[in-house]
Coordinates of C-alpha atoms in Angstrom, one line a residue:
A169 CA 0.0 0.0 0.0
A170 CA 2.8 2.4 0.9
G171 CA 4.6 1.6 -2.4
F172 CA 1.4 2.5 -4.3
L173 CA 0.4 5.6 -2.3
L174 CA 3.8 7.3 -2.1
P175 CA 4.4 7.7 -5.9
L176 CA 0.7 8.7 -6.2
L177 CA 1.1 11.4 -3.5
F178 CA 4.3 12.6 -5.1
L179 CA 2.7 13.0 -8.6
I180 CA -0.3 14.8 -7.1
G181 CA 1.9 17.1 -5.1
F182 CA 4.2 17.8 -8.0
N183 CA 1.3 18.8 -10.2
I184 CA -0.2 21.0 -7.5
L185 CA 3.1 22.8 -6.9
D186 CA 4.0 23.2 -10.6
T187 CA 3.3 26.8 -11.4
K188 CA 5.0 26.9 -14.8
I189 CA 3.4 27.3 -18.2
H190 CA 4.2 24.4 -20.5
T191 CA 1.8 24.9 -23.4
K192 CA -0.1 27.8 -25.0
Q193 CA -3.4 25.9 -24.2
Q194 CA -2.7 26.6 -20.5
I195 CA -2.5 30.3 -21.3
L196 CA -5.7 30.3 -23.4
E197 CA -7.6 28.3 -20.7
G198 CA -6.7 30.9 -18.0
M199 CA -6.9 34.0 -20.4
P200 CA -9.3 33.2 -23.3
E201 CA -9.0 36.8 -24.5
A202 CA -5.2 36.6 -24.9
S203 CA -3.5 36.4 -28.3
V204 CA -0.6 33.9 -28.4
I205 CA 1.2 35.0 -31.6
A206 CA 4.1 32.6 -31.5
E207 CA 5.8 29.9 -29.6
I208 CA 9.6 30.1 -29.2
P209 CA 11.5 26.9 -28.4
V210 CA 14.2 26.9 -25.8
N211 CA 17.7 27.4 -27.2
H212 CA 20.5 26.5 -24.9
Q213 CA 23.1 28.1 -27.1
E214 CA 24.5 31.3 -25.4
N215 CA 23.5 34.5 -27.2
A216 CA 21.6 32.6 -29.9
M217 CA 20.9 34.7 -33.0
V218 CA 18.9 34.1 -36.1
H219 CA 20.8 34.3 -39.4
P220 CA 19.4 34.7 -42.9
N221 CA 20.2 31.2 -44.0
D222 CA 19.1 29.6 -40.7
F223 CA 16.2 27.2 -41.2
S224 CA 16.2 25.7 -37.7
V225 CA 13.0 25.4 -35.7
F226 CA 14.3 28.3 -33.5
A227 CA 14.8 30.6 -36.5
E228 CA 11.5 29.6 -38.1
S229 CA 9.6 30.4 -34.9
F230 CA 10.9 34.0 -35.1
R231 CA 9.8 34.3 -38.7
I232 CA 6.3 33.2 -37.7
L233 CA 6.4 35.8 -34.8
S234 CA 7.5 38.5 -37.2
S235 CA 4.8 37.7 -39.7
N236 CA 2.1 37.7 -37.0
L237 CA 3.4 41.0 -35.6
K238 CA 3.2 42.6 -39.1
Y239 CA -0.4 41.3 -39.4
L240 CA -1.4 42.8 -36.0
L241 CA 0.2 46.2 -36.8
K242 CA -1.6 46.3 -40.2
A243 CA -4.9 45.3 -38.4
K244 CA -4.4 48.3 -36.2
E245 CA -3.8 50.5 -39.3
V246 CA -0.2 51.3 -38.3
Q247 CA 1.3 52.5 -41.6
I248 CA 4.8 53.5 -40.5
G249 CA 6.9 53.2 -37.4
G250 CA 5.4 50.1 -35.7
V251 CA 6.5 50.0 -32.1
I252 CA 7.0 46.6 -30.5
L253 CA 7.7 46.3 -26.8
V254 CA 9.2 43.1 -25.4
T255 CA 9.2 42.5 -21.7
S256 CA 9.1 39.7 -19.2
S257 CA 7.8 38.8 -15.8
V258 CA 11.1 38.3 -14.1
K259 CA 14.8 38.5 -14.9
G260 CA 16.4 35.7 -17.0
E261 CA 13.4 34.6 -19.1
G262 CA 15.1 35.4 -22.4
K263 CA 13.6 38.9 -23.0
T264 CA 16.7 40.3 -24.7
T265 CA 17.1 37.2 -26.8
I266 CA 13.5 37.5 -28.0
S267 CA 14.0 41.3 -28.6
M268 CA 17.2 40.9 -30.6
N269 CA 16.0 38.0 -32.8
T270 CA 12.7 39.7 -33.4
A271 CA 14.5 42.8 -34.6
L272 CA 16.9 40.8 -36.7
T273 CA 14.0 38.9 -38.4
L274 CA 12.1 42.2 -39.1
A275 CA 15.3 43.7 -40.5
G276 CA 15.4 41.3 -43.4
K277 CA 13.6 43.7 -45.7
N278 CA 12.9 46.7 -43.3
K279 CA 14.8 49.4 -41.6
V280 CA 14.7 48.5 -37.8
I281 CA 16.1 49.9 -34.6
I282 CA 16.3 48.1 -31.3
V283 CA 16.3 50.2 -28.2
G284 CA 17.7 49.1 -24.9
A285 CA 15.0 50.3 -22.5
D286 CA 16.0 48.0 -19.7
I287 CA 18.1 50.6 -17.8
R288 CA 18.5 48.5 -14.7
N289 CA 19.9 45.4 -16.3
P290 CA 21.1 46.2 -19.9
Q291 CA 21.9 43.1 -21.9
L292 CA 22.1 44.2 -25.6
H293 CA 25.9 44.4 -25.4
R294 CA 25.9 40.5 -25.3
F295 CA 24.7 40.5 -28.9
V296 CA 26.1 43.8 -30.3
P297 CA 29.5 45.2 -29.3
G298 CA 29.7 48.9 -28.5
K299 CA 30.3 51.5 -25.9
N300 CA 28.0 51.9 -23.0
V301 CA 26.4 55.1 -24.3
G302 CA 22.8 55.4 -25.3
L303 CA 19.3 56.0 -24.1
T304 CA 20.0 57.4 -20.6
D305 CA 22.8 59.6 -21.9
Y306 CA 20.4 61.0 -24.6
L307 CA 17.6 61.6 -22.1
V308 CA 19.7 63.7 -19.8
S309 CA 21.6 65.5 -22.6
E310 CA 20.6 68.8 -24.3
E311 CA 20.4 67.0 -27.7
T312 CA 17.0 67.2 -29.4
V313 CA 17.6 64.2 -31.7
P314 CA 19.3 60.9 -30.8
D315 CA 21.3 60.4 -34.0
T316 CA 24.7 60.7 -32.4
F317 CA 23.7 57.9 -29.8
I318 CA 22.5 55.4 -32.5
I319 CA 25.0 53.0 -34.0
P320 CA 24.9 50.3 -36.7
S321 CA 24.4 46.8 -35.3
K322 CA 27.1 45.3 -37.7
V323 CA 25.1 42.1 -37.6
N324 CA 22.5 43.3 -40.2
E325 CA 22.8 46.3 -42.4
N326 CA 19.2 47.2 -41.8
L327 CA 19.4 47.1 -38.0
D328 CA 20.6 50.0 -35.8
V329 CA 21.0 50.0 -32.0
L330 CA 20.4 52.5 -29.3
F331 CA 22.0 51.0 -26.2
S332 CA 20.6 51.6 -22.7
G333 CA 23.5 53.7 -21.7
Q334 CA 24.6 54.4 -18.2
I335 CA 22.7 52.5 -15.5
A336 CA 20.4 55.0 -13.8
P337 CA 19.1 55.0 -10.3
N338 CA 15.7 56.2 -11.4
P339 CA 14.8 54.4 -14.7
N340 CA 11.0 54.9 -14.4
D341 CA 11.4 58.7 -14.0
L342 CA 13.6 58.8 -17.1
L343 CA 11.2 56.7 -19.2
D344 CA 8.3 58.8 -18.1
M345 CA 9.9 62.0 -19.5
N346 CA 8.2 63.8 -22.4
K347 CA 11.6 63.5 -24.1
F348 CA 11.3 59.7 -24.2
N349 CA 7.8 60.0 -25.8
A350 CA 9.4 62.5 -28.3
L351 CA 12.2 60.0 -29.0
I352 CA 9.8 57.2 -29.9
E353 CA 7.8 59.5 -32.2
Y354 CA 11.1 60.5 -33.9
L355 CA 12.2 56.9 -34.3
K356 CA 8.8 56.0 -35.8
T357 CA 9.6 58.5 -38.6
Q358 CA 13.0 57.1 -39.3
Y359 CA 12.4 53.3 -39.0
E360 CA 9.7 50.9 -40.2
Y361 CA 9.9 49.1 -36.8
V362 CA 11.1 50.1 -33.4
V363 CA 11.8 47.2 -31.0
L364 CA 12.0 48.1 -27.3
D365 CA 13.9 45.7 -25.0
S366 CA 12.1 46.7 -21.8
A367 CA 12.3 45.9 -18.1
P368 CA 9.2 44.4 -16.5
V369 CA 8.6 47.5 -14.5
M370 CA 8.7 49.9 -17.4
L371 CA 5.9 52.5 -17.6
V372 CA 4.2 52.1 -20.9
S373 CA 3.7 55.6 -22.3
D374 CA 0.8 56.7 -24.5
T375 CA 3.2 56.8 -27.4
L376 CA 3.3 53.0 -27.4
H377 CA -0.4 52.4 -27.6

């Protein structure tokens, strides 16, 4: 009896304590109104990036994601400067990997910029080499346009990068500035897609709606 009950109790306890999401069906059961636009498989390769001739399941999942994003933006009648914000619930979920590969996939035939809006824990430098100068430096500067802070990614000729810049003690205050809203509006006129790699606590401005 003990040999039968102990494994049964273990399995029941394991299922009760398991709070992770394993399938999109679990999301849709809990949030029927949610739109699951893609499923990205786990890639254990460090700093995994999608390349033009990459036909792996990992790469194809990002192509599906990009196609669905384009469809959603067109459905919302966004003609130019589509803004895509990528965030996560906690640190370490792969937010920057998703942001970077989404930007790379969109940059296949479009002019794209990825913005490091995660000021507390910037990670874009893992994918693109460059100096730690960017968003925060622009927001506290007297510059009215961010062109001098934007650099080519060197991984795709259609992709530019605006790094997070210096780590700020008050990231929410900086991102809530009118200058940040003006920055997004400016980037929308210069690029077909703006991808924001954002911290979970970022305040979503009216500009992103």
